[in-house]
Coordinates of C-alpha atoms in Angstrom, one line a residue:
Chain A
M1 CA -57.2 120.1 68.1
P2 CA -53.7 121.5 68.7
S3 CA -53.0 125.1 68.2
A4 CA -51.2 126.2 64.9
I5 CA -51.1 129.9 65.4
A6 CA -51.2 131.2 69.0
V7 CA -51.0 134.9 69.6
E8 CA -51.2 136.7 72.9
N9 CA -51.5 140.4 73.6
L10 CA -49.8 141.4 70.4
V11 CA -49.2 145.1 69.9
K12 CA -47.5 146.9 67.0
T13 CA -47.2 150.7 66.7
Y14 CA -45.5 152.8 64.1
R15 CA -44.6 156.4 63.5
A16 CA -46.5 158.1 60.7
K17 CA -45.6 161.5 59.2
E18 CA -48.4 163.9 59.1
S19 CA -48.9 166.3 56.3
S20 CA -48.8 170.0 57.0
K21 CA -50.6 172.8 55.2
N22 CA -47.5 174.9 55.6
F23 CA -45.0 173.6 53.1
F24 CA -41.9 174.9 54.9
K25 CA -43.1 173.7 58.3
G26 CA -43.8 170.3 56.7
V27 CA -40.3 170.1 55.3
L28 CA -38.3 171.6 58.1
A29 CA -40.2 170.4 61.2
P30 CA -42.3 167.5 60.2
Q31 CA -44.9 166.2 62.7
Y32 CA -45.2 162.6 63.5
T33 CA -48.0 160.6 65.1
T34 CA -48.0 157.2 66.6
V35 CA -50.4 154.8 65.0
T36 CA -51.4 151.6 66.7
A37 CA -51.8 149.2 63.9
V38 CA -52.2 146.0 66.0
D39 CA -53.9 146.6 69.3
N40 CA -53.7 143.8 71.9
V41 CA -54.6 141.0 69.5
N42 CA -55.2 137.5 70.7
L43 CA -55.7 134.6 68.3
D44 CA -55.9 130.8 68.6
I45 CA -56.1 129.2 65.2
K46 CA -56.2 125.4 65.2
Q47 CA -54.3 123.1 62.9
G48 CA -56.0 122.6 59.6
E49 CA -58.3 125.5 60.2
I50 CA -58.9 128.3 57.6
F51 CA -59.2 131.5 59.5
G52 CA -60.3 134.6 57.7
L53 CA -59.4 138.1 58.9
L54 CA -61.8 140.7 57.7
G55 CA -61.2 144.4 58.0
T56 CA -61.5 147.7 56.2
N57 CA -58.4 149.3 54.5
G58 CA -56.0 150.3 57.3
A59 CA -57.6 148.0 59.9
G60 CA -54.2 146.4 60.5
K61 CA -54.5 143.1 58.6
T62 CA -51.2 143.3 56.7
T63 CA -49.3 144.6 59.7
L64 CA -50.7 141.7 61.8
I65 CA -49.5 139.2 59.1
K66 CA -46.1 140.8 58.9
C67 CA -45.8 140.4 62.7
L68 CA -46.9 136.8 62.6
T69 CA -44.4 135.9 59.9
G70 CA -41.4 137.7 61.3
V71 CA -41.3 140.4 58.6
M72 CA -41.9 142.9 61.4
S73 CA -41.1 142.7 65.1
P74 CA -44.1 143.5 67.3
D75 CA -43.7 146.0 70.2
S76 CA -45.0 143.4 72.7
G77 CA -46.9 140.1 72.9
S78 CA -46.1 136.5 72.0
I79 CA -46.4 134.5 68.9
Y80 CA -46.2 130.7 68.6
L81 CA -46.5 128.8 65.3
N82 CA -47.1 125.1 65.9
N83 CA -45.8 125.6 69.4
K84 CA -42.5 127.0 68.1
S85 CA -41.0 130.5 67.8
I86 CA -41.3 132.2 64.4
E87 CA -37.5 131.7 63.9
E88 CA -37.8 127.9 64.5
S89 CA -40.8 127.5 62.2
R90 CA -39.7 129.9 59.5
H91 CA -38.9 127.2 56.9
R92 CA -42.4 125.8 57.3
L93 CA -44.3 129.1 56.6
G94 CA -45.8 130.3 53.3
V95 CA -46.5 133.9 53.0
M96 CA -48.3 135.7 50.1
F97 CA -48.9 139.4 50.0
S98 CA -51.4 139.7 47.1
S99 CA -49.5 139.9 43.8
S100 CA -46.2 141.2 45.3
M101 CA -43.0 139.5 46.5
I102 CA -42.1 138.7 43.0
Y103 CA -39.2 140.0 40.9
N104 CA -40.6 141.8 37.9
R105 CA -37.5 141.9 35.8
I106 CA -36.9 138.2 35.6
T107 CA -39.1 135.4 34.3
G108 CA -41.8 133.6 36.3
Y109 CA -39.7 130.4 36.1
D110 CA -36.6 132.2 37.4
N111 CA -38.6 133.6 40.3
L112 CA -39.9 130.1 41.3
K113 CA -36.4 128.6 40.8
F114 CA -34.8 131.2 43.0
F115 CA -37.2 130.8 45.9
A116 CA -37.2 127.0 45.6
K117 CA -33.4 127.0 46.0
L118 CA -33.6 129.3 49.1
Y119 CA -36.2 126.9 50.6
G120 CA -34.0 123.9 49.7
V121 CA -36.7 122.3 47.6
E122 CA -35.4 119.1 46.1
E123 CA -36.4 118.3 42.5
Y124 CA -37.6 121.9 42.2
E125 CA -38.2 121.5 38.4
K126 CA -40.9 118.9 39.1
R127 CA -42.4 121.0 41.8
I128 CA -42.5 124.1 39.7
A129 CA -44.2 122.1 36.9
E130 CA -46.8 120.8 39.3
L131 CA -47.6 124.2 40.6
A132 CA -47.6 125.8 37.2
E133 CA -50.2 123.2 36.2
T134 CA -52.3 123.8 39.3
F135 CA -52.4 127.5 38.7
E136 CA -52.6 127.2 34.9
I137 CA -49.5 129.4 34.3
T138 CA -47.2 127.0 32.5
R139 CA -47.2 129.0 29.3
Y140 CA -46.4 132.2 31.1
L141 CA -43.4 131.0 33.1
P142 CA -40.7 131.6 30.4
R143 CA -41.8 135.3 30.1
L144 CA -40.6 138.3 32.1
V145 CA -43.0 139.0 35.0
E146 CA -43.2 142.7 34.1
G147 CA -45.4 141.6 31.2
Y148 CA -47.9 139.6 33.3
S149 CA -51.5 140.5 34.0
L150 CA -52.5 141.0 37.6
G151 CA -54.2 137.6 37.6
T152 CA -51.1 135.8 36.3
K153 CA -48.9 137.6 38.8
T154 CA -51.1 136.7 41.7
R155 CA -51.1 133.0 40.6
L156 CA -47.3 133.1 40.3
A157 CA -47.1 134.7 43.8
F158 CA -49.3 131.9 45.1
A159 CA -47.3 129.2 43.4
R160 CA -44.1 130.8 45.0
T161 CA -45.8 130.6 48.4
L162 CA -46.5 126.8 48.0
L163 CA -43.1 125.8 46.6
H164 CA -41.8 124.3 49.8
D165 CA -45.2 122.7 50.8
P166 CA -45.5 124.9 54.0
D167 CA -47.5 123.8 57.1
I168 CA -49.0 127.3 57.7
L169 CA -50.1 129.7 55.1
F170 CA -50.5 133.4 55.5
L171 CA -52.4 134.8 52.5
D172 CA -53.0 138.6 52.3
E173 CA -55.8 139.5 49.9
P174 CA -55.1 136.4 47.6
T175 CA -58.1 137.3 45.3
L176 CA -57.7 141.0 45.2
G177 CA -58.6 142.5 41.8
L178 CA -58.9 139.2 40.1
D179 CA -61.5 138.3 37.4
P180 CA -64.1 135.7 38.4
Y181 CA -62.4 132.8 36.6
I182 CA -59.0 133.3 38.2
G183 CA -60.6 134.1 41.6
A184 CA -62.4 130.8 41.4
N185 CA -59.1 129.0 40.6
I186 CA -57.4 130.6 43.6
R187 CA -60.4 129.7 45.9
K188 CA -60.4 126.1 44.7
V189 CA -56.7 125.8 45.4
I190 CA -57.2 127.2 48.9
K191 CA -60.0 124.9 49.7
D192 CA -58.1 121.8 48.5
L193 CA -55.0 122.6 50.4
D194 CA -55.9 121.1 53.7
K195 CA -53.5 123.3 55.6
T196 CA -53.7 125.8 58.4
I197 CA -54.4 129.1 56.6
L198 CA -54.8 132.6 57.8
L199 CA -56.2 134.8 55.1
T200 CA -57.2 138.4 54.9
T201 CA -59.8 139.6 52.4
H202 CA -62.1 142.4 51.5
Y203 CA -64.4 139.9 49.8
M204 CA -67.1 138.7 52.1
E205 CA -68.2 136.0 49.7
D206 CA -64.6 134.6 49.8
A207 CA -64.6 134.6 53.5
D208 CA -68.0 133.0 53.7
E209 CA -67.1 130.3 51.2
L210 CA -63.6 129.5 52.4
C211 CA -63.3 130.1 56.1
D212 CA -64.0 127.8 59.1
R213 CA -63.8 130.8 61.4
I214 CA -63.6 134.5 60.8
G215 CA -62.1 137.4 62.9
I216 CA -63.2 140.9 62.3
L217 CA -60.3 143.4 62.7
H218 CA -61.2 147.0 63.3
Q219 CA -58.7 149.7 64.1
G220 CA -56.1 147.1 65.1
K221 CA -58.5 145.1 67.4
I222 CA -60.2 141.8 66.9
I223 CA -63.8 142.8 67.6
A224 CA -65.5 139.5 66.9
T225 CA -64.6 135.9 66.0
G226 CA -66.8 132.9 65.1
S227 CA -67.8 130.7 62.3
P228 CA -69.6 132.5 59.4
E229 CA -72.9 131.0 60.6
Q230 CA -72.3 132.2 64.2
L231 CA -71.5 135.7 63.0
K232 CA -74.5 135.8 60.7
K233 CA -76.7 135.0 63.7
M234 CA -75.7 138.4 65.1
V235 CA -77.7 140.2 62.3
K236 CA -80.5 137.6 61.9
S237 CA -83.1 140.0 63.4
H238 CA -81.9 142.9 61.2
T239 CA -82.9 143.7 57.6
S240 CA -80.6 144.5 54.8
I241 CA -81.6 146.9 52.0
V242 CA -79.7 147.5 48.8
I243 CA -80.5 150.6 46.9
E244 CA -79.2 151.5 43.4
S245 CA -78.8 155.0 42.2
S246 CA -76.3 156.5 39.8
Y247 CA -75.0 158.6 42.6
P248 CA -76.1 158.3 46.3
S249 CA -76.6 161.9 47.2
P250 CA -74.9 163.5 50.2
Q251 CA -78.4 164.6 51.6
L252 CA -79.6 161.0 51.6
Q253 CA -76.4 159.9 53.4
A254 CA -76.9 162.7 55.9
E255 CA -80.5 161.6 56.5
L256 CA -79.4 158.0 56.9
K257 CA -76.8 159.0 59.5
K258 CA -79.5 160.7 61.5
A259 CA -82.1 158.0 61.3
P260 CA -82.1 156.0 64.6
F261 CA -83.2 152.7 63.1
V262 CA -80.4 152.7 60.5
L263 CA -77.6 150.7 62.1
A264 CA -75.0 151.3 59.3
F265 CA -74.7 151.8 55.6
Y266 CA -72.0 151.1 53.2
K267 CA -71.2 152.2 49.6
R268 CA -71.5 149.6 46.9
E269 CA -70.7 149.8 43.2
H270 CA -74.0 151.3 42.2
G271 CA -75.5 152.6 45.4
L272 CA -75.7 151.8 49.1
K273 CA -76.3 148.9 51.3
I274 CA -78.3 149.8 54.4
L275 CA -78.7 147.8 57.5
I276 CA -81.8 148.5 59.6
D277 CA -82.6 147.3 63.1
H278 CA -85.8 145.5 62.3
K279 CA -88.1 144.7 59.5
N280 CA -90.8 146.9 61.1
D281 CA -88.6 149.9 60.4
L282 CA -88.7 149.2 56.7
S283 CA -91.6 151.6 56.1
K284 CA -89.8 154.4 57.8
L285 CA -86.8 153.8 55.6
L286 CA -88.9 153.6 52.4
K287 CA -90.4 157.0 53.3
I288 CA -86.9 158.5 53.3
L289 CA -85.8 156.7 50.1
A290 CA -89.0 157.8 48.3
R291 CA -87.7 161.4 48.2
Y292 CA -84.7 160.4 46.2
N293 CA -84.3 159.3 42.6
L294 CA -83.4 155.6 43.0
T295 CA -83.4 153.0 40.3
K296 CA -83.8 150.0 42.5
I297 CA -84.6 148.9 46.1
D298 CA -84.1 145.3 47.2
E299 CA -84.4 143.5 50.4
H300 CA -81.8 140.9 51.2
E301 CA -81.2 138.1 53.7
P302 CA -78.6 139.4 56.2
S303 CA -75.1 138.3 55.2
L304 CA -71.5 138.3 56.4
E305 CA -71.2 141.7 54.9
D306 CA -73.9 143.0 57.2
V307 CA -72.1 141.6 60.2
F308 CA -69.1 143.4 59.1
I309 CA -71.0 146.7 58.5
K310 CA -72.7 146.4 61.8
L311 CA -69.6 145.6 63.8
T312 CA -67.3 148.1 62.2
G313 CA -70.0 150.8 62.2
A314 CA -69.1 151.4 58.6
Q315 CA -70.5 154.7 57.2
H316 CA -68.2 154.6 54.2
A317 CA -70.7 156.2 51.8
D318 CA -68.8 159.4 51.3
Chain B
M1 CA -24.6 120.9 55.6
Q2 CA -24.8 124.6 56.7
I3 CA -21.9 125.5 54.4
K4 CA -23.5 123.6 51.5
K5 CA -26.7 125.5 52.0
L6 CA -24.8 128.8 52.3
Y7 CA -23.0 128.0 49.0
S8 CA -26.3 127.0 47.2
D9 CA -28.1 130.1 48.5
S10 CA -25.2 132.3 47.4
L11 CA -25.3 130.8 44.0
A12 CA -29.1 131.4 43.8
F13 CA -28.6 135.0 44.7
A14 CA -25.8 135.5 42.2
E15 CA -27.8 133.9 39.4
K16 CA -30.9 136.0 40.2
D17 CA -29.0 139.2 40.6
L18 CA -27.1 138.8 37.4
K19 CA -30.4 138.3 35.6
L20 CA -31.9 141.3 37.2
A21 CA -28.8 143.4 36.4
F22 CA -28.7 142.4 32.8
R23 CA -32.4 143.2 32.2
Y24 CA -31.3 146.8 31.5
K25 CA -27.7 146.3 30.2
V26 CA -26.9 149.9 29.2
N27 CA -27.7 151.1 32.7
F28 CA -25.6 148.4 34.2
F29 CA -22.5 149.0 32.0
A30 CA -22.8 152.8 32.4
Q31 CA -22.9 152.6 36.2
T32 CA -20.2 150.0 36.4
F33 CA -17.7 151.0 33.7
L34 CA -18.5 154.4 32.2
T35 CA -18.7 156.3 35.5
P36 CA -15.3 155.1 36.7
L37 CA -13.8 155.8 33.3
T38 CA -15.2 159.3 33.2
T39 CA -13.7 159.8 36.7
V40 CA -10.3 158.7 35.6
M41 CA -10.4 160.7 32.3
P42 CA -9.6 164.2 33.7
F43 CA -6.6 162.8 35.7
L44 CA -5.4 161.0 32.6
L45 CA -5.6 164.3 30.6
V46 CA -3.9 166.4 33.2
Y47 CA -1.0 163.9 33.7
S48 CA -0.7 163.4 29.9
G49 CA -0.6 167.2 29.4
Y50 CA 2.0 167.6 32.1
F51 CA 4.3 164.9 30.7
L52 CA 3.8 166.0 27.0
L53 CA 4.8 169.5 28.0
G54 CA 8.1 168.2 29.2
G55 CA 7.4 167.3 32.8
T56 CA 9.4 164.4 34.1
Q57 CA 8.1 163.5 37.5
V58 CA 5.0 163.9 39.6
E59 CA 6.0 162.7 43.1
N60 CA 7.0 159.0 42.3
L61 CA 5.1 158.9 38.9
S62 CA 6.9 159.1 35.6
D63 CA 5.7 159.2 32.0
T64 CA 6.1 155.4 31.8
T65 CA 4.2 154.6 35.0
F66 CA 1.3 157.1 35.3
V67 CA -1.1 155.4 32.9
T68 CA -0.8 152.0 34.6
F69 CA -0.9 153.8 38.0
L70 CA -4.3 155.3 37.0
L71 CA -5.7 152.2 35.5
I72 CA -5.0 150.2 38.6
G73 CA -6.8 152.9 40.6
T74 CA -9.7 152.5 38.1
I75 CA -9.9 148.8 38.7
V76 CA -10.3 149.3 42.4
N77 CA -12.7 152.2 41.8
I78 CA -14.9 150.0 39.5
T79 CA -14.9 147.2 42.2
L80 CA -15.8 149.7 44.9
R81 CA -18.6 151.3 42.9
L82 CA -20.0 147.9 41.8
G83 CA -20.2 146.5 45.3
F84 CA -21.3 149.7 47.0
N85 CA -24.1 150.5 44.5
R86 CA -25.2 146.8 44.2
Y87 CA -27.5 146.9 47.2
L88 CA -28.1 150.6 47.2
N89 CA -29.9 150.4 43.8
K90 CA -31.3 146.9 44.2
F91 CA -32.9 147.4 47.6
K92 CA -34.8 150.4 46.4
L93 CA -36.5 148.3 43.7
E94 CA -36.9 145.3 46.0
K95 CA -38.6 147.5 48.6
Y96 CA -41.4 148.2 46.2
W97 CA -41.5 144.7 44.9
Q98 CA -41.6 143.5 48.6
T99 CA -39.1 140.8 47.6
L100 CA -37.0 141.8 50.6
D101 CA -39.9 140.8 52.8
A102 CA -40.0 137.5 51.0
I103 CA -36.3 136.9 51.4
S104 CA -36.4 137.9 55.1
I105 CA -38.8 135.0 55.8
T106 CA -36.8 132.4 54.0
P107 CA -34.5 130.1 56.0
I108 CA -31.2 131.6 54.9
S109 CA -28.2 133.1 56.4
K110 CA -27.9 136.8 55.4
L111 CA -24.2 136.0 54.7
S112 CA -25.4 134.5 51.4
L113 CA -26.6 137.9 50.4
I114 CA -22.9 139.1 50.5
L115 CA -21.4 135.9 49.1
G116 CA -24.0 135.9 46.3
G117 CA -23.2 139.6 45.7
M118 CA -19.5 138.7 45.5
I119 CA -20.0 135.9 42.9
D120 CA -22.2 138.1 40.7
G121 CA -20.0 141.1 41.3
L122 CA -16.9 139.1 40.2
V123 CA -18.7 137.9 37.1
S124 CA -19.8 141.4 36.3
V125 CA -16.4 143.1 36.8
I126 CA -14.1 140.4 35.4
P127 CA -14.5 141.4 31.7
G128 CA -13.8 145.1 32.4
I129 CA -10.9 144.3 34.7
I130 CA -9.3 142.0 32.1
I131 CA -9.5 144.8 29.5
I132 CA -8.2 147.4 31.8
S133 CA -5.4 145.1 33.1
F134 CA -4.4 144.4 29.5
A135 CA -4.2 148.1 28.8
A136 CA -2.2 148.6 32.0
Y137 CA 0.1 145.8 30.8
L138 CA 0.7 147.5 27.4
F139 CA 1.8 150.7 29.2
F140 CA 3.9 148.9 31.9
P141 CA 4.5 145.2 31.3
T142 CA 4.8 143.1 34.4
S143 CA 5.2 139.4 35.4
L144 CA 2.2 137.0 35.2
A145 CA 2.9 136.3 38.9
V146 CA 0.8 139.4 39.7
V147 CA -2.4 137.7 38.7
L148 CA -3.0 135.8 41.9
P149 CA -2.4 138.6 44.4
F150 CA -4.3 140.9 42.0
V151 CA -7.4 138.6 42.0
V152 CA -7.2 138.2 45.8
L153 CA -7.0 141.9 46.4
I154 CA -9.9 142.5 44.0
I155 CA -12.0 140.0 45.9
F156 CA -11.0 141.7 49.1
A157 CA -12.1 145.1 47.7
L158 CA -15.3 143.6 46.5
I159 CA -16.2 142.0 49.8
I160 CA -15.6 145.3 51.7
S161 CA -17.6 147.3 49.2
L162 CA -20.5 144.8 49.3
C163 CA -20.6 145.0 53.1
L164 CA -20.6 148.8 53.0
G165 CA -23.2 148.6 50.2
L166 CA -25.4 146.2 52.3
I167 CA -25.4 148.7 55.2
A168 CA -26.0 151.7 52.8
G169 CA -28.8 149.8 50.9
L170 CA -30.5 148.8 54.1
A171 CA -30.4 152.4 55.5
S172 CA -31.8 153.6 52.2
I173 CA -34.9 151.4 52.2
F174 CA -35.8 152.6 55.7
N175 CA -35.3 156.2 54.7
E176 CA -34.5 157.2 51.1
N177 CA -32.7 160.3 52.2
Y178 CA -29.8 158.0 53.1
S179 CA -29.5 156.9 49.6
T180 CA -28.4 160.3 48.4
I181 CA -26.1 160.7 51.4
F182 CA -24.4 157.4 50.7
Q183 CA -24.1 158.2 47.0
Y184 CA -22.1 161.3 47.9
S185 CA -20.2 159.5 50.6
L186 CA -18.9 157.2 47.9
L187 CA -17.2 160.2 46.3
G188 CA -15.5 160.8 49.7
I189 CA -14.3 157.3 49.8
V190 CA -12.9 157.6 46.3
F191 CA -11.2 160.9 47.2
L192 CA -9.6 159.4 50.3
S193 CA -8.4 156.2 48.5
C194 CA -5.7 157.7 46.3
F195 CA -7.0 156.0 43.2
F196 CA -5.7 158.8 41.0
Y197 CA -2.9 160.5 42.9
P198 CA -0.1 159.5 45.2
I199 CA -0.6 159.8 48.9
S200 CA 2.2 162.3 49.1
F201 CA -0.2 164.9 47.6
F202 CA -1.7 165.0 51.1
D203 CA 1.6 166.3 52.6
N204 CA 1.3 169.6 50.7
H205 CA -1.2 171.4 52.9
P206 CA -2.1 171.2 56.7
I207 CA -5.7 170.3 56.0
L208 CA -4.8 167.7 53.5
A209 CA -2.3 166.3 56.1
L210 CA -5.3 165.8 58.4
L211 CA -7.1 163.9 55.8
K212 CA -4.1 161.7 55.3
T213 CA -4.8 160.2 58.7
I214 CA -8.2 159.0 57.3
V215 CA -6.5 157.8 54.1
L216 CA -4.2 155.6 56.2
I217 CA -7.1 153.8 57.9
N218 CA -9.0 153.4 54.6
P219 CA -8.7 149.8 53.4
Y220 CA -9.1 150.8 49.8
Y221 CA -5.9 152.9 50.0
H222 CA -4.1 149.9 51.2
I223 CA -5.6 147.6 48.6
V224 CA -4.7 150.0 45.7
T225 CA -1.2 150.5 47.1
L226 CA -0.7 146.8 47.5
M227 CA -1.8 146.2 43.9
R228 CA 0.5 148.9 42.6
G229 CA 3.4 147.6 44.6
V230 CA 2.9 144.1 43.1
W231 CA 2.5 145.4 39.6
F232 CA 5.5 147.8 39.7
G233 CA 7.6 145.5 41.8
T234 CA 8.1 148.1 44.5
G235 CA 7.2 145.8 47.4
F236 CA 4.4 144.2 49.2
S237 CA 3.5 145.4 52.7
T238 CA 2.5 142.5 54.9
Q239 CA 1.3 145.0 57.5
S240 CA -1.1 146.5 54.9
F241 CA -2.3 143.1 53.8
I242 CA -3.1 142.0 57.4
F243 CA -4.9 145.3 58.0
V244 CA -7.1 144.7 54.9
S245 CA -7.6 141.1 55.8
M246 CA -9.0 142.1 59.1
F247 CA -11.6 144.2 57.4
V248 CA -12.4 141.4 55.0
V249 CA -13.1 139.0 57.9
A250 CA -14.9 141.4 60.2
M251 CA -17.0 143.4 57.7
P252 CA -19.4 140.6 56.6
F253 CA -20.3 139.7 60.1
I254 CA -20.7 143.3 61.2
S255 CA -22.9 144.2 58.2
V256 CA -25.0 141.0 58.5
A257 CA -25.5 141.6 62.2
L258 CA -26.5 145.2 61.5
F259 CA -28.8 144.1 58.7
N260 CA -30.6 141.7 61.0
W261 CA -30.8 144.2 63.9
V262 CA -32.1 147.1 61.7
W263 CA -34.5 145.0 59.7
K264 CA -36.4 143.9 62.8
R265 CA -36.2 147.2 64.6
F266 CA -37.2 149.8 62.1
T267 CA -40.3 150.2 59.9
V268 CA -39.7 150.6 56.2
E269 CA -40.8 154.0 55.1
G270 CA -42.2 155.2 51.7
Y271 CA -44.4 152.4 50.4

């Protein structure tokens, strides 16, 4: 299948100001550091493929999308979209950065009308009505966006992205912070689109459900790519334990860090998720856990989340 | 086809920007009209006091011409401020809404940003300009033939200020320090445009004489002088008109080229 997004050796660095403990030094002689947000990234996404980019906060997902869409210029590397330069394919791209890229002080309808005109959408009123129905936002369109809920704003942002029926979609955290109903609505639209899509998300379930292939981005580098099934095979021999406690104590986290059979652990809403090397190590882990006041301990089938935890070496429990 | 698209994009920008500007109407009217009026007020009081106390002439100004002289200066001042502040204020908001990112990936010519700004700028300033022009007419009646050159010169002033505003606005989104610097530089432009005093004031001191050199290459000085010349019937300098026209033609291309270059080259700071 022909390539839709071809990226070679992409690098993007930026200058970040560092805070100083000394107020006057910070103001008068600020220190800067160079951050490599995208570090030699190579991608080959086929036409019609949904490619998910997983990464922790600050992994470089948004910067990568900004480079791929021409919002930012990379320091080096090449990008081809449907075998054309970004400039040549600009009118066929759809870009959504979560719930932003929307004018808050005008109505939803005015937002859609404005962008429809810039993209030269003919019969834009009909197109806006279609998209409003798809995203169930028809009744909100005459209102000012500043009064919208996050869910409505995100759906409006998605509708804006689809106005000109783009060939390639870049969706940055399209389901971030949404309730289950709206999240499901967005996922359904993504699945039904039948377009080349590059999406970033924190939600492993979304990636698992939507993506044909997934790339894991860590500190600006793609450290693994494959279908969800291929990636899950990487942790097939491991065991995943979810513990619940009102507050995972620092001592427990320190013990887990030292334990050689603990591959990684990750903070969840009410506890921790711990990935251990092998089921045989379970008894050793239980011995540690028994010393702490936990409300629940569950064993789980390894999932995409475990792949992510293992590959990024996440120890985000603090 | 390209021109049709440019026109349609410009109209889209104008419509959107007018709606955004009128969301908070008091703020808009205060920035556009009250600030210039408060700027002209001290000059109005000083000149009035001088003439009421028996003064007859300030350089080439008399008690019958000084109000109209100041009001014409105010018209150009309003136009300058509106164009200059248009992007400076708007881009700061758009930076956080990330709508500039959205616009940067649409298939448009950035010239439509300026043309759109010109259309919505004209719509915004026309009511104020009509009122001020009417007041100027009451103090010094003139021929209706001034309307056309007046409108042309106001459009010229607006185009130049929008181009300056585009550069200032762009610099400000990359580093908000520039926003303050540009706000104060606007005062400098106003001071060096002779909106409220004759250029001959600059002949009275060696330092001011140095500044006069800058005044003479300032297109706003030429615009306001041309407008006054037309109104008072004291002449129309073709040389000044050509000088201003050169700015009007060159500035949009320079500012758009700068916009495109800076946008790609630098990283937006602060969000």
